[in-house]
Short mmCIF file of C-alpha atoms and ligand atoms in Angstrom, two decimals:
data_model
loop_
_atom_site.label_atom_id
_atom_site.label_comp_id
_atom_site.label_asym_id
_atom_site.label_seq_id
_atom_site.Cartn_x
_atom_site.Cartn_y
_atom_site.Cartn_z
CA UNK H 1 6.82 -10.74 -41.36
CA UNK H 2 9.74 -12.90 -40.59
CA UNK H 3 9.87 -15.09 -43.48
CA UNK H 4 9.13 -12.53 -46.46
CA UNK H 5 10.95 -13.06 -49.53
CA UNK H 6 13.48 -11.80 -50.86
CA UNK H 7 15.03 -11.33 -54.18
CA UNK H 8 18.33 -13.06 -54.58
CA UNK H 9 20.35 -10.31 -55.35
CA UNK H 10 20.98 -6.88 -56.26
CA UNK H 11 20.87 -7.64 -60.17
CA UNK H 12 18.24 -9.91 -59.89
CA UNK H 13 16.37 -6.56 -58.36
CA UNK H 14 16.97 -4.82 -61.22
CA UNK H 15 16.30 -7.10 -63.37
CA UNK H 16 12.65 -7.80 -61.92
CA UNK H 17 12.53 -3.95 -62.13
CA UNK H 18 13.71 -3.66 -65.58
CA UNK H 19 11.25 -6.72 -66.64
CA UNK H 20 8.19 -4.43 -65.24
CA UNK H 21 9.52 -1.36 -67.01
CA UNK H 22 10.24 -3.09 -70.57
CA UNK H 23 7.08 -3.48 -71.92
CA UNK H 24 4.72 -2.74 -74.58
CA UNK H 25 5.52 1.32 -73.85
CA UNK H 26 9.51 0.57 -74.96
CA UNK H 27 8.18 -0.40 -78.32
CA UNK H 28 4.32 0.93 -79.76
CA UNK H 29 5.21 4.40 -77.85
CA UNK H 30 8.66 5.31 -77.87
CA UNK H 31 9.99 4.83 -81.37
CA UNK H 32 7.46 6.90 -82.57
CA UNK H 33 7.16 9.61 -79.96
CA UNK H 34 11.11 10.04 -80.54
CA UNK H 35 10.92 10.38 -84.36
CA UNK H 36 7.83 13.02 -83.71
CA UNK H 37 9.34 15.44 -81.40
CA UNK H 38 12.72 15.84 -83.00
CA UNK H 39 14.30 12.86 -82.84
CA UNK H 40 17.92 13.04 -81.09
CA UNK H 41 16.61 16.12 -79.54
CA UNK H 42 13.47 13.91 -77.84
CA UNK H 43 15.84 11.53 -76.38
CA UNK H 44 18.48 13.85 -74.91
CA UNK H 45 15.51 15.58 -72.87
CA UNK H 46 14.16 12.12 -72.13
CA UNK H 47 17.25 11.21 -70.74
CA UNK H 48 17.08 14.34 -68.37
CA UNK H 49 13.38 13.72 -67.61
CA UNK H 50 14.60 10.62 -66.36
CA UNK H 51 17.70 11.86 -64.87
CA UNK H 52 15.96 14.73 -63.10
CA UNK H 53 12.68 13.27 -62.36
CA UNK H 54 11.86 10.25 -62.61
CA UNK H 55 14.54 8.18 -61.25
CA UNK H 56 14.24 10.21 -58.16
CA UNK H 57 10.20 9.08 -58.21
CA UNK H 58 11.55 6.34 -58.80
CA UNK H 59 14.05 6.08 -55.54
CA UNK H 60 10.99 7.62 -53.40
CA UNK H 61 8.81 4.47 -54.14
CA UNK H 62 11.56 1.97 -53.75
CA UNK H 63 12.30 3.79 -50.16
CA UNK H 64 8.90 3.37 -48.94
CA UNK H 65 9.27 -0.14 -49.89
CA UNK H 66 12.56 -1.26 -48.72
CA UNK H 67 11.82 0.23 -45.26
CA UNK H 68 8.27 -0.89 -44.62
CA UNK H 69 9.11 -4.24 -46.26
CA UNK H 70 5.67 -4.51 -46.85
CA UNK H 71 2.40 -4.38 -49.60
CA UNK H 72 1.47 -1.18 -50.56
CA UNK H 73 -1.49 -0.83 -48.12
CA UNK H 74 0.81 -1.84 -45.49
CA UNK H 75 3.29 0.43 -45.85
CA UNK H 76 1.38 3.59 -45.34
CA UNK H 77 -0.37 1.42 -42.30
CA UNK H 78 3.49 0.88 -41.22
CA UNK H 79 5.09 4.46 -42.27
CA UNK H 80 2.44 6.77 -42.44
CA UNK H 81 1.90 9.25 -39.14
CA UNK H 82 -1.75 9.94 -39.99
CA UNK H 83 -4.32 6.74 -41.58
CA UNK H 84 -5.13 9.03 -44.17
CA UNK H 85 -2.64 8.16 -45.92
CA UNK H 86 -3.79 4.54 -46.28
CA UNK H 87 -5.92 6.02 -49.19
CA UNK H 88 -2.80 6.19 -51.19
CA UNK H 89 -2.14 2.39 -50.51
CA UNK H 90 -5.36 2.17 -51.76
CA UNK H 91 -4.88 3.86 -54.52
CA UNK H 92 -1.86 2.24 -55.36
CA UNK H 93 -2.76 -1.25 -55.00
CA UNK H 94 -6.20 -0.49 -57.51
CA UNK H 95 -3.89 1.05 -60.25
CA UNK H 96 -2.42 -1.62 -61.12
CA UNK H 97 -5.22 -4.37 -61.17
CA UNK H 98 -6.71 -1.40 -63.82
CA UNK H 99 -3.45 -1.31 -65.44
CA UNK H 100 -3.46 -5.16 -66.01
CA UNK H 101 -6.99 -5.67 -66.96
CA UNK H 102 -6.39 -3.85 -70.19
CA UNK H 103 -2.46 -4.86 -70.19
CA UNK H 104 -3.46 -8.64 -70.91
CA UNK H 105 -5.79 -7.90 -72.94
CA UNK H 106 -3.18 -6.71 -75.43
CA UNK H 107 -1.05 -9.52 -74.12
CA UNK H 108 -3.30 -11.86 -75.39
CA UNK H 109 -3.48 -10.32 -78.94
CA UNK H 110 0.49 -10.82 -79.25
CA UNK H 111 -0.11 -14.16 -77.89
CA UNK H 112 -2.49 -14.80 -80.82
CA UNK H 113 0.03 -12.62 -83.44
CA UNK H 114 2.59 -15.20 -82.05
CA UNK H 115 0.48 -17.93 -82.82
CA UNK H 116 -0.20 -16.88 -86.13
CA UNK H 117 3.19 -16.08 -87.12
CA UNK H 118 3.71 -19.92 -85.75
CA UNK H 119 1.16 -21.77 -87.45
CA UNK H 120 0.48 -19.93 -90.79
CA UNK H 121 2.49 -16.94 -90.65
CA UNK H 122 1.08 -13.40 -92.39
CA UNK H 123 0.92 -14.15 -96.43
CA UNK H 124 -2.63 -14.38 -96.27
CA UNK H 125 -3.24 -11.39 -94.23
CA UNK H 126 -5.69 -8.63 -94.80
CA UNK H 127 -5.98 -5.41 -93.97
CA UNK H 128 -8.72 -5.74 -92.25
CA UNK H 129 -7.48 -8.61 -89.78
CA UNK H 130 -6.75 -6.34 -86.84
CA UNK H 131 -10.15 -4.29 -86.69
CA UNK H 132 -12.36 -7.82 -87.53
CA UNK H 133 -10.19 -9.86 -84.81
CA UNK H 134 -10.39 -7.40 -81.78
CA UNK H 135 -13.84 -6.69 -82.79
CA UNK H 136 -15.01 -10.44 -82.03
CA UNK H 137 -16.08 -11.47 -79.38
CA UNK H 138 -14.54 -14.55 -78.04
CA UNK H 139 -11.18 -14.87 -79.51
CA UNK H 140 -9.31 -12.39 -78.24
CA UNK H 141 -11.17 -13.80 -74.58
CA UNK H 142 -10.05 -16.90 -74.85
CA UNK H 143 -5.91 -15.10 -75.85
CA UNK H 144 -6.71 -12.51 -72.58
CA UNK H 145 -7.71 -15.93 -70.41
CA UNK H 146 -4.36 -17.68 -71.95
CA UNK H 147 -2.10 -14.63 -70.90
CA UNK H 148 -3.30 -13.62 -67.13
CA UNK H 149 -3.09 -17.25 -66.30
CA UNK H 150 0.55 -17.45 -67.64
CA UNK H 151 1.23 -14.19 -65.52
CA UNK H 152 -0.73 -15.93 -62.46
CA UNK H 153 0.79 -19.38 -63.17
CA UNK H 154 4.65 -17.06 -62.86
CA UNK H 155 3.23 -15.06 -59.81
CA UNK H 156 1.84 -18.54 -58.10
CA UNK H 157 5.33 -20.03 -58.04
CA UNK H 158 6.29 -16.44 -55.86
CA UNK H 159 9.13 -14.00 -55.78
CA UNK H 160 12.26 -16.29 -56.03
CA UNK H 161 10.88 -19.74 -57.80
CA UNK H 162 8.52 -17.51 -60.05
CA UNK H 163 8.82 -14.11 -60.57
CA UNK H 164 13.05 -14.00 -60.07
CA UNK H 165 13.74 -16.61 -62.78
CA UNK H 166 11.14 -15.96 -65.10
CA UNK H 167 13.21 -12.39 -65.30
CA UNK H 168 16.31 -14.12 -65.23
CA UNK H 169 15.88 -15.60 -68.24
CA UNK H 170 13.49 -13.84 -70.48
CA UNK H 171 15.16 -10.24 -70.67
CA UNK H 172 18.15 -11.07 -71.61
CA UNK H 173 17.10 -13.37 -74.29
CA UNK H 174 14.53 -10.42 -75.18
CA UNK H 175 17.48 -8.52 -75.77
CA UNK H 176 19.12 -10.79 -77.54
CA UNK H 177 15.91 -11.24 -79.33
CA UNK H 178 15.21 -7.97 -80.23
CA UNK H 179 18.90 -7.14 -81.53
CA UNK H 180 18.64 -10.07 -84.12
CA UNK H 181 15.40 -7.97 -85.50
CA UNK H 182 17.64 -4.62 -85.43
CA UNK H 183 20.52 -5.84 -87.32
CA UNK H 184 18.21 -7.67 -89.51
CA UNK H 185 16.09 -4.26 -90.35
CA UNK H 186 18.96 -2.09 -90.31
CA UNK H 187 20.27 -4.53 -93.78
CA UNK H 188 16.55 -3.92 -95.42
CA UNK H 189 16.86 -1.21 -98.27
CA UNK H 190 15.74 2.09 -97.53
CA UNK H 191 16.30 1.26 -93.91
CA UNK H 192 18.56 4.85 -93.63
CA UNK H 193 15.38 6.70 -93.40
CA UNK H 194 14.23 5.02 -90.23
CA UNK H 195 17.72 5.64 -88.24
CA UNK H 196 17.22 9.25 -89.34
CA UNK H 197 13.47 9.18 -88.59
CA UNK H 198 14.78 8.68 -84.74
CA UNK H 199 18.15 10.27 -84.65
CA UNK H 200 18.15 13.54 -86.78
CA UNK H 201 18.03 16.06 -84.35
CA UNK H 202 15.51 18.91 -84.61
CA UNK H 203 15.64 20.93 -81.24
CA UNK H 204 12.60 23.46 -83.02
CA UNK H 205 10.38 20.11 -81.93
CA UNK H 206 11.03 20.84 -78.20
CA UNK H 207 8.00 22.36 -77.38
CA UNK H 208 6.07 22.39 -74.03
CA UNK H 209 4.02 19.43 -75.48
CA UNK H 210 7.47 17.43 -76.04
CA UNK H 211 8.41 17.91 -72.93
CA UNK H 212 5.49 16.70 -71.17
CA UNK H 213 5.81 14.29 -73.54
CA UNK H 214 8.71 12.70 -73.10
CA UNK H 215 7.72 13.36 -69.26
CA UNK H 216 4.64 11.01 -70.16
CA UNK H 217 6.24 8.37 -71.89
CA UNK H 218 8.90 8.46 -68.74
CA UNK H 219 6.69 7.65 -66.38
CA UNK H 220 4.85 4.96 -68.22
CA UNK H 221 7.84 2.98 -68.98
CA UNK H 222 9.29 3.05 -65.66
CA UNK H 223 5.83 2.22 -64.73
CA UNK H 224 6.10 5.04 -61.49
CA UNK H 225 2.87 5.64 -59.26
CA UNK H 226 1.84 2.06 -59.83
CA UNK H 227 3.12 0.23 -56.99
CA UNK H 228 5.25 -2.06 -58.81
CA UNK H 229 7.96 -0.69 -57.63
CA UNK H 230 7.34 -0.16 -54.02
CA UNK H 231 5.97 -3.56 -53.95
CA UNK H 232 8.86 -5.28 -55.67
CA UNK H 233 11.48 -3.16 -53.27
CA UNK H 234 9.85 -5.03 -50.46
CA UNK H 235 11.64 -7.92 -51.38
CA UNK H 236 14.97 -6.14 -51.47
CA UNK H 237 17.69 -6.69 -49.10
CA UNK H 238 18.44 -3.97 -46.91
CA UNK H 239 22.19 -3.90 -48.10
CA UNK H 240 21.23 -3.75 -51.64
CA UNK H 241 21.47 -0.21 -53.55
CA UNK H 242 18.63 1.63 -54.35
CA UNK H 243 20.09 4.46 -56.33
CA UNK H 244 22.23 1.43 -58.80
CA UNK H 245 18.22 -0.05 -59.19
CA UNK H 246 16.96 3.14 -59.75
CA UNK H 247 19.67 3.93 -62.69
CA UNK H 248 20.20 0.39 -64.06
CA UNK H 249 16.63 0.10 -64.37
CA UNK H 250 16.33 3.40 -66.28
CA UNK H 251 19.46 2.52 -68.56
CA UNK H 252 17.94 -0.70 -69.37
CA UNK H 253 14.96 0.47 -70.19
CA UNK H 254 16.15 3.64 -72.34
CA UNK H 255 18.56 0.80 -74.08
CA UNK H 256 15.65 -1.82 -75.25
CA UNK H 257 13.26 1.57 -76.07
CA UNK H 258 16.47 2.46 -78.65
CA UNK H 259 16.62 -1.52 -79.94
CA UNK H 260 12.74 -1.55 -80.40
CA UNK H 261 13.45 1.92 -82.44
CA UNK H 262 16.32 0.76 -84.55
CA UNK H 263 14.33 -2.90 -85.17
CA UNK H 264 10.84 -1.48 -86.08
CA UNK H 265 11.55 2.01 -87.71
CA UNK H 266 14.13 1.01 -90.45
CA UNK H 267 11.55 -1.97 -91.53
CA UNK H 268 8.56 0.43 -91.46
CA UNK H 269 10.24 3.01 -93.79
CA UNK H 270 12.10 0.36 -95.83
CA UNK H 271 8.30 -0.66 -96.95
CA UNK H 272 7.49 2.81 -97.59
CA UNK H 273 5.02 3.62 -94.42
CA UNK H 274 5.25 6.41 -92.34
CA UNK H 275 5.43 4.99 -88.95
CA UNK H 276 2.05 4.98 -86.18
CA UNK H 277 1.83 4.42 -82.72
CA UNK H 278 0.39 2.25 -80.48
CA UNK H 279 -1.37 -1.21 -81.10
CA UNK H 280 -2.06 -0.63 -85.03
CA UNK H 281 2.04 -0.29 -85.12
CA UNK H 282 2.66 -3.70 -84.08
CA UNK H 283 -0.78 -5.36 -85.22
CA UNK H 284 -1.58 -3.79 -88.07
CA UNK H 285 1.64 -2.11 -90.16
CA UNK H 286 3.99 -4.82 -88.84
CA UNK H 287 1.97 -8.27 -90.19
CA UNK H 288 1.21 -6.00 -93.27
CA UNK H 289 5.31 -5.81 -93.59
CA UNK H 290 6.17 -9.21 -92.17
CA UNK H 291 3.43 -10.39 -95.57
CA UNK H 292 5.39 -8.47 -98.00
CA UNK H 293 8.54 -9.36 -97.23
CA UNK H 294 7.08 -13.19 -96.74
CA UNK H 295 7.07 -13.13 -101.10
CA UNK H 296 10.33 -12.27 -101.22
CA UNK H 297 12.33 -14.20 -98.10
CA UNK H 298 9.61 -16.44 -97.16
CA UNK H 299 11.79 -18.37 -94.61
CA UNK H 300 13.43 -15.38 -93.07
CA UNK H 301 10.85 -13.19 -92.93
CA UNK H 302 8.79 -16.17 -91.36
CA UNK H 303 11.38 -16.51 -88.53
CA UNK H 304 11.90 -12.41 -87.84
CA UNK H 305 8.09 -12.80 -87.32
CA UNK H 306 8.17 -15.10 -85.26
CA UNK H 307 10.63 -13.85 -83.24
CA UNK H 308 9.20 -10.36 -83.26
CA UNK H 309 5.76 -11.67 -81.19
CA UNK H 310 7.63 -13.93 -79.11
CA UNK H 311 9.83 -10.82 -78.18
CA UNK H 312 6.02 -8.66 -77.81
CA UNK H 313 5.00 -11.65 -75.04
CA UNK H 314 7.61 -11.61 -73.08
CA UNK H 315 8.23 -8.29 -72.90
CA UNK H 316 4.42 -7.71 -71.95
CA UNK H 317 4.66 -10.41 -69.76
CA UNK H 318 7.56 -9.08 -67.45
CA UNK H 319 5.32 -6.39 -67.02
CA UNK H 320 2.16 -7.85 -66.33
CA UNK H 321 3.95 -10.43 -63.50
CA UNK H 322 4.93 -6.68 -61.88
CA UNK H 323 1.16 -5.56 -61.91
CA UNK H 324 -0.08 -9.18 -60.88
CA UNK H 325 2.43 -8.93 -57.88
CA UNK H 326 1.28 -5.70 -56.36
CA UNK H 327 -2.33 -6.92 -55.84
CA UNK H 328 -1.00 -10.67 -54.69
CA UNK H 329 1.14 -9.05 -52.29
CA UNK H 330 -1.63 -7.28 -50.92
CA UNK H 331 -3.41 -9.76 -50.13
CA UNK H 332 -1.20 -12.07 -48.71
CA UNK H 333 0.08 -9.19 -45.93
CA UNK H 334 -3.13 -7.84 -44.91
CA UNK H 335 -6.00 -10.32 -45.50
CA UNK H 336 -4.24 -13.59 -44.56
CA UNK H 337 -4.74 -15.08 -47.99
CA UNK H 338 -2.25 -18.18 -49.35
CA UNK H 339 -0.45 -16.98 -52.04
CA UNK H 340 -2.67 -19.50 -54.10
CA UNK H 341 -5.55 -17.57 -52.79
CA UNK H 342 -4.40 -14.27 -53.72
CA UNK H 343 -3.28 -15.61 -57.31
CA UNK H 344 -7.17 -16.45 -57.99
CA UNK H 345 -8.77 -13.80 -56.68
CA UNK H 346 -6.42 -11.11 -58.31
CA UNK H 347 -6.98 -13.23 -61.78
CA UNK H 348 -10.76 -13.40 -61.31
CA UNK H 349 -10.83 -9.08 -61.24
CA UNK H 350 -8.12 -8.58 -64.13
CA UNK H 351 -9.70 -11.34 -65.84
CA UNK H 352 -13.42 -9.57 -65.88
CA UNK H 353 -12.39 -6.35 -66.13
CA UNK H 354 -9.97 -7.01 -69.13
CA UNK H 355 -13.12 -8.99 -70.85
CA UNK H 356 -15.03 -5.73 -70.31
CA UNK H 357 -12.23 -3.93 -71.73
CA UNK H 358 -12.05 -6.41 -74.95
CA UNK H 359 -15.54 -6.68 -75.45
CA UNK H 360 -15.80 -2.99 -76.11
CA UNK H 361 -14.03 -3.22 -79.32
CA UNK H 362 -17.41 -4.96 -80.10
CA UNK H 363 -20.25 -6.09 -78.51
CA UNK H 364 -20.01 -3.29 -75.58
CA UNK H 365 -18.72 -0.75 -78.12
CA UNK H 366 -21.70 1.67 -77.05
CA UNK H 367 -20.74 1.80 -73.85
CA UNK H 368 -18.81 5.39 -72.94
CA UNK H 369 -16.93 6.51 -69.99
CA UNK H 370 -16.30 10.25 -70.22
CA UNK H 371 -16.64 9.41 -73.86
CA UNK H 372 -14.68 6.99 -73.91
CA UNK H 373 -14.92 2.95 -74.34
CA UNK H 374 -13.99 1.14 -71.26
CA UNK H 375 -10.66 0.15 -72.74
CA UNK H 376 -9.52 3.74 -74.03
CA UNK H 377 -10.55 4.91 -70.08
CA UNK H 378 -9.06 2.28 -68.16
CA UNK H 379 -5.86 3.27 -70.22
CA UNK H 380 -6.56 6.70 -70.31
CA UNK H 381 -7.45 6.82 -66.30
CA UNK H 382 -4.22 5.05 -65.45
CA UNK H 383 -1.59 6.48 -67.24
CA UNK H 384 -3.15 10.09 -67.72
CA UNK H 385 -4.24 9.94 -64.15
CA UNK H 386 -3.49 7.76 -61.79
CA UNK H 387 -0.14 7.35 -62.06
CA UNK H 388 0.50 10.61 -61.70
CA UNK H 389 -1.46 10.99 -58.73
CA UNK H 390 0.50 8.15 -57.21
CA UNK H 391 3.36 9.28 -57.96
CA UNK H 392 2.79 12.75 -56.85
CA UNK H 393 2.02 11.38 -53.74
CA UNK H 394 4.51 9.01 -53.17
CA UNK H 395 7.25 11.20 -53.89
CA UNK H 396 5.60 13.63 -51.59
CA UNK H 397 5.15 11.03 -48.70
CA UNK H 398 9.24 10.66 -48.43
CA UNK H 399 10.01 14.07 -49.36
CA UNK H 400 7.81 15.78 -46.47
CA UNK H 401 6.26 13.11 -44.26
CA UNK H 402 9.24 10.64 -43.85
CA UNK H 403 11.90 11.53 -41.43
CA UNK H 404 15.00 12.91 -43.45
CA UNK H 405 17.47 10.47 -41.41
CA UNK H 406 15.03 7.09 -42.48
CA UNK H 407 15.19 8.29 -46.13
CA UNK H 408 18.93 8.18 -46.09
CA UNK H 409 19.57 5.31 -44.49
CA UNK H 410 17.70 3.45 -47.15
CA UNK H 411 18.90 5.86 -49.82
CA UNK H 412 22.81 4.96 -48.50
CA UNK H 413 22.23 1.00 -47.37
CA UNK H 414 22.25 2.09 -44.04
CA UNK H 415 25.40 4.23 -44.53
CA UNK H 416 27.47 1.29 -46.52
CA UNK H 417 27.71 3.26 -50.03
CA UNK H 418 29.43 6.32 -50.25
CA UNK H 419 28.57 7.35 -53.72
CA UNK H 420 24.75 7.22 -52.64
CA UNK H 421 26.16 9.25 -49.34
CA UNK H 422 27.51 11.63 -51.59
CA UNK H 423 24.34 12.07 -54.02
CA UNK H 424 21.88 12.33 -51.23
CA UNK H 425 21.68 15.60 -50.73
CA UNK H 426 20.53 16.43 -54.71
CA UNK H 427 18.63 13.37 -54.16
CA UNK H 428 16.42 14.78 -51.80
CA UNK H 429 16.38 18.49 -53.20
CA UNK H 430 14.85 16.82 -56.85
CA UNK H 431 12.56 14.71 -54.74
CA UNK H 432 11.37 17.25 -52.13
CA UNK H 433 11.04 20.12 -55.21
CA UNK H 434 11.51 19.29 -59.08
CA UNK H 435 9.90 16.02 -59.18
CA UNK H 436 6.55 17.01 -57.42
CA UNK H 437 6.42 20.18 -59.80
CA UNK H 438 7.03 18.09 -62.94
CA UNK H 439 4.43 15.95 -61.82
CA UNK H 440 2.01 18.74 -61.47
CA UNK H 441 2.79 20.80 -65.17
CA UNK H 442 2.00 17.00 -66.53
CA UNK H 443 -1.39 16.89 -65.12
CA UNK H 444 -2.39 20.56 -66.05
CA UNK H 445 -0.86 19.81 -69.79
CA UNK H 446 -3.24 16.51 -70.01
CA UNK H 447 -6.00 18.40 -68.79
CA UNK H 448 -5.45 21.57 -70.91
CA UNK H 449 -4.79 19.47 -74.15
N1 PFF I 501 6.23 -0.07 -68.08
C1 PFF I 501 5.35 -0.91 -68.84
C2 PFF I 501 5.50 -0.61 -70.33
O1 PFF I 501 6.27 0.27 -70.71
O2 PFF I 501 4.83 -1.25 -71.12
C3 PFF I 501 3.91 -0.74 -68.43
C4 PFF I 501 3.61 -0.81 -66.97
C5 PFF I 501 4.06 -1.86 -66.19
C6 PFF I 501 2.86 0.19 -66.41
C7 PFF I 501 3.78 -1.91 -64.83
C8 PFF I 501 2.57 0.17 -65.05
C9 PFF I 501 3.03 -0.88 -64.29
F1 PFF I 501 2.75 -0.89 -63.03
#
């Protein structure tokens, strides 16, 4: 495959990386996870999760990546000693599709947030908006149809035209973005509570649970086992660092988690709420707030608003392009598809699975999975599940099946860093021992609890 792409340089790779990883995790999950399992406390063992762990999953996907230069399928056909390990390109190429069925349909709703904040903003907002808009059935369609073709109209133009400079530009204006709404909640009154809320260390919340907590959340965010990242370090240069990815992407990603924290929290506890998690944080308390504040600073609050769901798209759509890539990718390598090919086919899966997924806040509502609707499983299956297993497996693959002498000549650029020459050898003990472990007392803990 001569004339693969490639990214056009090292910090374009982590920004692609960091794009995928800065998502909708960084800011319904994390705030709120930190503040509930001790705060300060949470985040200094989140930072060794990643540290420890999941950086060096992390490393192990990129390295199957960067060496096969190839889709996920094709890298086990291209690495792999025995073709049973083709099931894990398998796996890893289905994960994601799963992951961005659901993904866009939440996309869509902060598309349609966005657009109200735009048009009317929230002064007129019920309570009951949320429940009553998810619950129907074609509007929040018609928002999931609007965001997958954005993602496949990015993933269309490919890795340099599309993908590359869509990155280039929207994370570090999401930064940007997402700092104005800090510095603007950190003035609210009563915004003290919220910094304490995710800073005021209580090391009696580190319990087993917080750990595989913060574990969890880790692996989410990063978005390990998926095959975004193998798939995205097949358009890596082979001189370009894998460990400097692997921690820049980590850093960035811990960095916008904190932002989200310091921009939500402060506002949420200014207006006298204890903070949620998850989408009735950012669809539900949030409008409620952005309303409230509307009688007082119509303008303002008006703008924050606006910039708030602006920041929630982009940030989910760096993400999805990641998910959308893996499958596109796929397809292109091993079934001789045009990229525009791929692009449609990909979109016409996501796109009916996700309008299975938003249907069952509604009209499908009866239908149960394990108990579950089909949105709550296809969430619950990927992150609970299949991520781990992919990542268990991946890590596995270049721990034990990869010769030692491949994994560090992609782990050292062929021999050209030292630093990476120097770390190699803890490298390869966390990814040969700790990380497969961790991944393992995660999966018992979500099956126990
Ligand atoms: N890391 C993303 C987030 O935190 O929202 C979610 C994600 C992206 C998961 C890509 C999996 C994936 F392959």
């Amino acid at each position: 495959m001569a004339d693969r792409e490639h990214f056009g340089s090292n910090l374009t790779v982590i920004l692609a990386m960091a794009g995928s990883a800065i998502g909708l995790g960084n800011i319904w999950r994390f705030p709120y996870i930190a503040g509930k399992y001790g705060g300060a406390a949470f985040i200094l063992v989140y930072i060794a999760a990643c540290i420890f762990i999941s950086v060096p999953i992390f490393i192990a996907e990129a390295t199957i990546g960067r060496r096969s230069h190839s889709n996920c399928f094709g890298a086990m056909k291209k690495l792999a000693p025995s073709p049973r390990w083709k099931w894990l390109g398998i796996l890893t190429v289905i994960t994601p599709i799963v992951i961005l069925s659901y993904y866009s349909v939440v996309g869509g709703w902060s598309v349609n947030y966005f657009m109200v904040s735009l048009v009317s903003g929230f002064s007129a907002y019920g309570d009951s908006s949320f429940a009553s808009f998810i619950g129907s059935a074609s509007r929040p369609i018609v928002f999931h149809t609007i965001f997958l073709g954005i993602t496949a109209l990015i993933v269309m133009k490919g890795i340099k035209s599309g993908i590359e400079k869509f990155n280039k530009v929207s994370l570090p204006l999401l930064f940007v973005m997402m700092l104005l709404i800090m510095v603007y909640s950190l003035m609210l009154p009563g915004a003290k509570e919220g910094v304490k809320y995710l800073l005021n260390p209580d090391f009696h919340s580190i319990t087993p649970s917080a750990i595989a907590a913060a574990l969890g959340q880790s692996f989410f965010s990063l978005s390990l086992g998926a095959g975004t990242v193998l798939t995205y370090a097949s358009y890596m240069k082979k001189q370009e660092n894998i460990l400097a990815t692997g921690v820049g992407t980590a850093m960035g990603d811990l960095l916008f988690a904190l932002i989200a924290g310091f921009a939500i929290l402060p506002a949420v506890f200014s207006a006298g709420i204890s903070p949620g998690e998850g989408p009735g944080l950012i669809f539900e308390t949030l409008p409620y707030i952005f309303s409230r504040m509307g009688m007082e600073v119509p303008f303002l609050s008006r703008l924050i608003s606006i910039v708030f769901f602006f920041s929630i798209v982009m940030a989910a759509l760096t993400s999805s392009i990641s998910q959308f890539e893996v499958g596109v990718s796929y397809l292109v390598d091993e079934k001789g598809c045009s990229r525009r090919q791929a692009v449609y086919i990909v979109f016409l899966f996501a796109w009916f699975l996700g309008a299975i997924c938003s249907l069952s806040f509604g009209t499908l509502s009866e239908i149960k999975l394990a108990g579950r609707t089909v949105f709550e499983f296809c969430d619950q299956l990927t992150s609970n599940f299949l991520m781990p297993l992919g990542s268990i497996l991946l890590v596995i693959f270049v721990g034990w099946v990869m010769k030692k002498a491949d994994v560090r000549d992609e782990f050292t650029g062929v021999g050209t860093q030292t630093l990476s020459g120097r770390l190699f050898g803890v490298f390869y003990f966390l990814m040969r021992y700790l990380a497969p472990i961790a991944i393992l007392v995660i999966f018992i803990t979500n099956l126990v609890m």
